[in-house]
Amino acid sequence: MSLADVERKVMASAEKEARELLAKAEAEARAEFERRSAALRDEQRRRSAIAQAEAEASAERQVNARKAEYSLRLLEGKNEIFSDLFRAVADRALGGQGFDYGRWLAAQVRQACAEAPSGTFHCTERDRPAVEALVREARANGIRVASQPGLMRGGVYLVGDGTDLDLTLDAALEDLRDELAVSLAERLFGDVPSLGEAAEHSGA
């Protein structure tokens, strides 16, 4: 399973949950609009046609502002849910048999060797033999390999003169998570006016 497969699994799970939350936000906004519309109907009986249209437009602007504010709060909370969801799905996907970690690791090492002629590769003790073999294969004589104690799960981290290249598995997953969070926000909330825009229109 590639990182692209992980992306598709995460997006499918996160989008389903987020759409349910968005539907709830839209229902609340619509209920608020209906309540305001009912109040306006009473007021409209005592006002002219121009005043009626003006009041209705004002109510709509206020509903849009409320919807934008609620959606913003929803998205902020969703980001935390999405992070947890992404971590769980990614861990399950990477722990399966489909993800070719060896091929992915080789690609990271070759990329780093091509970008930096010298430095130190930090990697897990488990990956050290494979990384050393890949460095020899690339004839990168200026690069040495050192085990990195700690929480690194995989990949390599290259440190050298003017070089600080993070090609670890965690960094790759973090980049993917950020990209998916932005994509999810655009797909689910792209048609919702921003809070600033809604506030500007409500004050017009």
PDB file of C-alpha atoms in Angstrom:
ATOM      1  CA  MET A   1       0.000   0.000   0.000  1.00  0.00           C
ATOM      2  CA  SER A   2       1.488   3.359  -1.048  1.00  0.00           C
ATOM      3  CA  LEU A   3       1.063   6.725   0.675  1.00  0.00           C
ATOM      4  CA  ALA A   4      -1.452   7.509  -2.077  1.00  0.00           C
ATOM      5  CA  ASP A   5      -3.536   4.534  -0.881  1.00  0.00           C
ATOM      6  CA  VAL A   6      -3.253   5.829   2.670  1.00  0.00           C
ATOM      7  CA  GLU A   7      -4.478   9.212   1.388  1.00  0.00           C
ATOM      8  CA  ARG A   8      -7.548   7.663  -0.225  1.00  0.00           C
ATOM      9  CA  LYS A   9      -8.443   5.678   2.919  1.00  0.00           C
ATOM     10  CA  VAL A  10      -8.065   8.687   5.171  1.00  0.00           C
ATOM     11  CA  MET A  11     -10.001  11.005   2.854  1.00  0.00           C
ATOM     12  CA  ALA A  12     -12.907   8.571   2.549  1.00  0.00           C
ATOM     13  CA  SER A  13     -13.228   8.117   6.328  1.00  0.00           C
ATOM     14  CA  ALA A  14     -12.702  11.765   7.221  1.00  0.00           C
ATOM     15  CA  GLU A  15     -14.984  13.139   4.518  1.00  0.00           C
ATOM     16  CA  LYS A  16     -17.894  10.912   5.566  1.00  0.00           C
ATOM     17  CA  GLU A  17     -17.659  12.068   9.180  1.00  0.00           C
ATOM     18  CA  ALA A  18     -17.132  15.699   8.251  1.00  0.00           C
ATOM     19  CA  ARG A  19     -20.110  15.736   5.879  1.00  0.00           C
ATOM     20  CA  GLU A  20     -22.322  14.517   8.705  1.00  0.00           C
ATOM     21  CA  LEU A  21     -21.075  17.357  10.893  1.00  0.00           C
ATOM     22  CA  LEU A  22     -21.541  19.877   8.089  1.00  0.00           C
ATOM     23  CA  ALA A  23     -25.121  18.684   7.536  1.00  0.00           C
ATOM     24  CA  LYS A  24     -25.783  19.366  11.205  1.00  0.00           C
ATOM     25  CA  ALA A  25     -24.329  22.869  10.869  1.00  0.00           C
ATOM     26  CA  GLU A  26     -26.470  23.599   7.811  1.00  0.00           C
ATOM     27  CA  ALA A  27     -29.603  22.311   9.552  1.00  0.00           C
ATOM     28  CA  GLU A  28     -28.982  24.622  12.511  1.00  0.00           C
ATOM     29  CA  ALA A  29     -28.380  27.580  10.207  1.00  0.00           C
ATOM     30  CA  ARG A  30     -31.576  26.822   8.288  1.00  0.00           C
ATOM     31  CA  ALA A  31     -33.585  26.490  11.512  1.00  0.00           C
ATOM     32  CA  GLU A  32     -32.259  29.865  12.617  1.00  0.00           C
ATOM     33  CA  PHE A  33     -33.265  31.343   9.269  1.00  0.00           C
ATOM     34  CA  GLU A  34     -36.784  29.924   9.582  1.00  0.00           C
ATOM     35  CA  ARG A  35     -37.142  31.379  13.068  1.00  0.00           C
ATOM     36  CA  ARG A  36     -36.046  34.763  11.788  1.00  0.00           C
ATOM     37  CA  SER A  37     -38.341  34.462   8.777  1.00  0.00           C
ATOM     38  CA  ALA A  38     -41.339  33.800  11.038  1.00  0.00           C
ATOM     39  CA  ALA A  39     -40.554  36.938  13.040  1.00  0.00           C
ATOM     40  CA  LEU A  40     -40.128  38.889   9.831  1.00  0.00           C
ATOM     41  CA  ARG A  41     -43.538  37.824   8.543  1.00  0.00           C
ATOM     42  CA  ASP A  42     -45.176  39.477  11.545  1.00  0.00           C
ATOM     43  CA  GLU A  43     -43.117  42.585  10.969  1.00  0.00           C
ATOM     44  CA  GLN A  44     -43.798  42.608   7.243  1.00  0.00           C
ATOM     45  CA  ARG A  45     -47.505  43.152   7.799  1.00  0.00           C
ATOM     46  CA  ARG A  46     -46.691  46.584   9.233  1.00  0.00           C
ATOM     47  CA  ARG A  47     -44.092  47.656   6.738  1.00  0.00           C
ATOM     48  CA  SER A  48     -43.963  48.741   3.124  1.00  0.00           C
ATOM     49  CA  ALA A  49     -42.764  46.499   0.312  1.00  0.00           C
ATOM     50  CA  ILE A  50     -39.334  48.172   0.263  1.00  0.00           C
ATOM     51  CA  ALA A  51     -38.940  47.843   4.028  1.00  0.00           C
ATOM     52  CA  GLN A  52     -39.974  44.201   3.819  1.00  0.00           C
ATOM     53  CA  ALA A  53     -37.288  43.389   1.257  1.00  0.00           C
ATOM     54  CA  GLU A  54     -34.692  45.294   3.287  1.00  0.00           C
ATOM     55  CA  ALA A  55     -35.515  43.442   6.500  1.00  0.00           C
ATOM     56  CA  GLU A  56     -35.436  40.054   4.763  1.00  0.00           C
ATOM     57  CA  ALA A  57     -32.060  40.756   3.210  1.00  0.00           C
ATOM     58  CA  SER A  58     -30.717  41.812   6.608  1.00  0.00           C
ATOM     59  CA  ALA A  59     -31.973  38.583   8.187  1.00  0.00           C
ATOM     60  CA  GLU A  60     -30.329  36.541   5.412  1.00  0.00           C
ATOM     61  CA  ARG A  61     -27.011  38.321   5.973  1.00  0.00           C
ATOM     62  CA  GLN A  62     -27.201  37.608   9.699  1.00  0.00           C
ATOM     63  CA  VAL A  63     -27.928  33.934   9.000  1.00  0.00           C
ATOM     64  CA  ASN A  64     -24.928  33.759   6.661  1.00  0.00           C
ATOM     65  CA  ALA A  65     -22.730  35.316   9.338  1.00  0.00           C
ATOM     66  CA  ARG A  66     -23.986  32.788  11.881  1.00  0.00           C
ATOM     67  CA  LYS A  67     -23.430  29.919   9.457  1.00  0.00           C
ATOM     68  CA  ALA A  68     -19.867  31.055   8.738  1.00  0.00           C
ATOM     69  CA  GLU A  69     -19.107  31.402  12.442  1.00  0.00           C
ATOM     70  CA  TYR A  70     -20.588  27.993  13.253  1.00  0.00           C
ATOM     71  CA  SER A  71     -18.757  26.345  10.333  1.00  0.00           C
ATOM     72  CA  LEU A  72     -15.477  27.894  11.473  1.00  0.00           C
ATOM     73  CA  ARG A  73     -15.940  26.488  14.972  1.00  0.00           C
ATOM     74  CA  LEU A  74     -16.921  23.159  13.451  1.00  0.00           C
ATOM     75  CA  LEU A  75     -13.820  23.082  11.266  1.00  0.00           C
ATOM     76  CA  GLU A  76     -11.540  23.943  14.177  1.00  0.00           C
ATOM     77  CA  GLY A  77     -12.966  21.032  16.135  1.00  0.00           C
ATOM     78  CA  LYS A  78     -12.858  18.865  13.038  1.00  0.00           C
ATOM     79  CA  ASN A  79      -9.121  19.433  12.686  1.00  0.00           C
ATOM     80  CA  GLU A  80      -8.543  17.642  15.990  1.00  0.00           C
ATOM     81  CA  ILE A  81     -10.849  14.787  14.982  1.00  0.00           C
ATOM     82  CA  PHE A  82      -9.156  14.604  11.582  1.00  0.00           C
ATOM     83  CA  SER A  83      -5.673  14.420  13.145  1.00  0.00           C
ATOM     84  CA  ASP A  84      -6.693  11.512  15.370  1.00  0.00           C
ATOM     85  CA  LEU A  85      -8.494   9.796  12.519  1.00  0.00           C
ATOM     86  CA  PHE A  86      -5.579  10.227  10.127  1.00  0.00           C
ATOM     87  CA  ARG A  87      -3.108   8.854  12.679  1.00  0.00           C
ATOM     88  CA  ALA A  88      -5.236   5.772  13.324  1.00  0.00           C
ATOM     89  CA  VAL A  89      -5.911   5.016   9.637  1.00  0.00           C
ATOM     90  CA  ALA A  90      -2.296   5.670   8.618  1.00  0.00           C
ATOM     91  CA  ASP A  91      -0.946   3.431  11.358  1.00  0.00           C
ATOM     92  CA  ARG A  92      -3.262   0.613  10.303  1.00  0.00           C
ATOM     93  CA  ALA A  93      -2.362   1.063   6.637  1.00  0.00           C
ATOM     94  CA  LEU A  94       1.386   1.187   7.241  1.00  0.00           C
ATOM     95  CA  GLY A  95       1.169  -1.778   9.578  1.00  0.00           C
ATOM     96  CA  GLY A  96      -0.435  -3.898   6.864  1.00  0.00           C
ATOM     97  CA  GLN A  97       1.318  -6.001   4.257  1.00  0.00           C
ATOM     98  CA  GLY A  98       0.593  -3.765   1.278  1.00  0.00           C
ATOM     99  CA  PHE A  99       2.926  -0.828   1.974  1.00  0.00           C
ATOM    100  CA  ASP A 100       6.351  -1.424   0.367  1.00  0.00           C
ATOM    101  CA  TYR A 101       8.478   0.270   3.009  1.00  0.00           C
ATOM    102  CA  GLY A 102      11.762  -0.989   1.540  1.00  0.00           C
ATOM    103  CA  ARG A 103      11.080   0.636  -1.815  1.00  0.00           C
ATOM    104  CA  TRP A 104       9.961   3.868  -0.128  1.00  0.00           C
ATOM    105  CA  LEU A 105      13.102   3.947   2.074  1.00  0.00           C
ATOM    106  CA  ALA A 106      15.359   3.386  -0.941  1.00  0.00           C
ATOM    107  CA  ALA A 107      13.722   6.328  -2.726  1.00  0.00           C
ATOM    108  CA  GLN A 108      14.362   8.620   0.260  1.00  0.00           C
ATOM    109  CA  VAL A 109      18.020   7.595   0.555  1.00  0.00           C
ATOM    110  CA  ARG A 110      18.653   8.044  -3.163  1.00  0.00           C
ATOM    111  CA  GLN A 111      16.996  11.461  -3.109  1.00  0.00           C
ATOM    112  CA  ALA A 112      19.156  12.578  -0.188  1.00  0.00           C
ATOM    113  CA  CYS A 113      22.362  11.258  -1.795  1.00  0.00           C
ATOM    114  CA  ALA A 114      21.516  13.197  -4.955  1.00  0.00           C
ATOM    115  CA  GLU A 115      20.870  16.439  -3.050  1.00  0.00           C
ATOM    116  CA  ALA A 116      23.804  16.403  -0.611  1.00  0.00           C
ATOM    117  CA  PRO A 117      27.352  15.114  -1.318  1.00  0.00           C
ATOM    118  CA  SER A 118      28.268  14.784   2.357  1.00  0.00           C
ATOM    119  CA  GLY A 119      26.802  14.561   5.825  1.00  0.00           C
ATOM    120  CA  THR A 120      25.391  12.026   8.257  1.00  0.00           C
ATOM    121  CA  PHE A 121      22.335   9.866   7.723  1.00  0.00           C
ATOM    122  CA  HIS A 122      20.399   9.248  10.927  1.00  0.00           C
ATOM    123  CA  CYS A 123      18.095   6.235  10.810  1.00  0.00           C
ATOM    124  CA  THR A 124      16.705   3.492  13.025  1.00  0.00           C
ATOM    125  CA  GLU A 125      18.975   0.626  14.052  1.00  0.00           C
ATOM    126  CA  ARG A 126      16.661  -1.690  12.117  1.00  0.00           C
ATOM    127  CA  ASP A 127      17.166   0.267   8.884  1.00  0.00           C
ATOM    128  CA  ARG A 128      20.902   0.862   9.237  1.00  0.00           C
ATOM    129  CA  PRO A 129      22.110  -2.131   7.154  1.00  0.00           C
ATOM    130  CA  ALA A 130      19.762  -1.250   4.294  1.00  0.00           C
ATOM    131  CA  VAL A 131      20.702   2.451   4.427  1.00  0.00           C
ATOM    132  CA  GLU A 132      24.432   1.648   4.422  1.00  0.00           C
ATOM    133  CA  ALA A 133      23.970  -0.630   1.392  1.00  0.00           C
ATOM    134  CA  LEU A 134      22.038   2.089  -0.442  1.00  0.00           C
ATOM    135  CA  VAL A 135      24.741   4.679   0.312  1.00  0.00           C
ATOM    136  CA  ARG A 136      27.387   2.322  -1.090  1.00  0.00           C
ATOM    137  CA  GLU A 137      25.234   1.699  -4.133  1.00  0.00           C
ATOM    138  CA  ALA A 138      24.965   5.476  -4.698  1.00  0.00           C
ATOM    139  CA  ARG A 139      28.760   5.818  -4.190  1.00  0.00           C
ATOM    140  CA  ALA A 140      28.094   8.632  -1.768  1.00  0.00           C
ATOM    141  CA  ASN A 141      31.485   8.394  -0.065  1.00  0.00           C
ATOM    142  CA  GLY A 142      30.986  11.649   1.802  1.00  0.00           C
ATOM    143  CA  ILE A 143      27.962  10.340   3.698  1.00  0.00           C
ATOM    144  CA  ARG A 144      28.165   8.216   6.820  1.00  0.00           C
ATOM    145  CA  VAL A 145      25.341   6.410   8.579  1.00  0.00           C
ATOM    146  CA  ALA A 146      24.468   6.593  12.288  1.00  0.00           C
ATOM    147  CA  SER A 147      21.683   5.004  14.286  1.00  0.00           C
ATOM    148  CA  GLN A 148      19.197   7.453  15.755  1.00  0.00           C
ATOM    149  CA  PRO A 149      17.855   6.511  19.176  1.00  0.00           C
ATOM    150  CA  GLY A 150      14.414   7.778  20.072  1.00  0.00           C
ATOM    151  CA  LEU A 151      10.999   7.787  18.454  1.00  0.00           C
ATOM    152  CA  MET A 152      11.948   7.788  14.751  1.00  0.00           C
ATOM    153  CA  ARG A 153       9.731   5.198  13.020  1.00  0.00           C
ATOM    154  CA  GLY A 154      11.501   5.046   9.697  1.00  0.00           C
ATOM    155  CA  GLY A 155      13.124   6.933   6.869  1.00  0.00           C
ATOM    156  CA  VAL A 156      16.297   9.005   7.129  1.00  0.00           C
ATOM    157  CA  TYR A 157      17.376  12.395   8.429  1.00  0.00           C
ATOM    158  CA  LEU A 158      20.435  13.914   6.739  1.00  0.00           C
ATOM    159  CA  VAL A 159      22.542  16.491   8.544  1.00  0.00           C
ATOM    160  CA  GLY A 160      25.615  18.097   6.953  1.00  0.00           C
ATOM    161  CA  ASP A 161      27.241  21.417   6.097  1.00  0.00           C
ATOM    162  CA  GLY A 162      24.306  23.686   5.358  1.00  0.00           C
ATOM    163  CA  THR A 163      22.065  20.648   4.997  1.00  0.00           C
ATOM    164  CA  ASP A 164      19.132  19.608   7.143  1.00  0.00           C
ATOM    165  CA  LEU A 165      16.973  17.197   5.157  1.00  0.00           C
ATOM    166  CA  ASP A 166      14.076  15.468   6.890  1.00  0.00           C
ATOM    167  CA  LEU A 167      12.993  12.421   4.890  1.00  0.00           C
ATOM    168  CA  THR A 168      11.585  10.465   7.806  1.00  0.00           C
ATOM    169  CA  LEU A 169       8.338   8.528   7.644  1.00  0.00           C
ATOM    170  CA  ASP A 170       6.772  10.805  10.242  1.00  0.00           C
ATOM    171  CA  ALA A 171       7.625  13.906   8.177  1.00  0.00           C
ATOM    172  CA  ALA A 172       6.076  12.347   5.065  1.00  0.00           C
ATOM    173  CA  LEU A 173       2.896  11.484   6.950  1.00  0.00           C
ATOM    174  CA  GLU A 174       2.725  14.956   8.506  1.00  0.00           C
ATOM    175  CA  ASP A 175       2.972  16.594   5.078  1.00  0.00           C
ATOM    176  CA  LEU A 176       0.253  14.277   3.784  1.00  0.00           C
ATOM    177  CA  ARG A 177      -1.964  15.040   6.787  1.00  0.00           C
ATOM    178  CA  ASP A 178      -1.639  18.807   6.233  1.00  0.00           C
ATOM    179  CA  GLU A 179      -2.440  18.474   2.527  1.00  0.00           C
ATOM    180  CA  LEU A 180      -5.507  16.356   3.238  1.00  0.00           C
ATOM    181  CA  ALA A 181      -6.739  18.756   5.936  1.00  0.00           C
ATOM    182  CA  VAL A 182      -6.638  21.666   3.461  1.00  0.00           C
ATOM    183  CA  SER A 183      -8.286  19.566   0.739  1.00  0.00           C
ATOM    184  CA  LEU A 184     -11.006  18.415   3.111  1.00  0.00           C
ATOM    185  CA  ALA A 185     -11.728  21.979   4.239  1.00  0.00           C
ATOM    186  CA  GLU A 186     -12.002  23.200   0.646  1.00  0.00           C
ATOM    187  CA  ARG A 187     -14.266  20.331  -0.401  1.00  0.00           C
ATOM    188  CA  LEU A 188     -16.613  20.616   2.553  1.00  0.00           C
ATOM    189  CA  PHE A 189     -16.614  24.334   3.334  1.00  0.00           C
ATOM    190  CA  GLY A 190     -15.681  25.933   0.017  1.00  0.00           C
ATOM    191  CA  ASP A 191     -19.163  27.413  -0.461  1.00  0.00           C
ATOM    192  CA  VAL A 192     -19.424  28.806   3.079  1.00  0.00           C
ATOM    193  CA  PRO A 193     -18.584  32.533   3.265  1.00  0.00           C
ATOM    194  CA  SER A 194     -15.684  33.404   5.523  1.00  0.00           C
ATOM    195  CA  LEU A 195     -16.477  34.979   8.866  1.00  0.00           C
ATOM    196  CA  GLY A 196     -14.941  38.253   7.702  1.00  0.00           C
ATOM    197  CA  GLU A 197     -16.965  38.305   4.498  1.00  0.00           C
ATOM    198  CA  ALA A 198     -20.188  37.478   6.310  1.00  0.00           C
ATOM    199  CA  ALA A 199     -19.560  40.178   8.908  1.00  0.00           C
ATOM    200  CA  GLU A 200     -18.829  42.702   6.147  1.00  0.00           C
ATOM    201  CA  HIS A 201     -22.085  41.878   4.358  1.00  0.00           C
ATOM    202  CA  SER A 202     -24.107  41.944   7.565  1.00  0.00           C
ATOM    203  CA  GLY A 203     -22.881  45.463   8.256  1.00  0.00           C
ATOM    204  CA  ALA A 204     -23.618  46.670   4.740  1.00  0.00           C
TER     205      ALA A 204
END
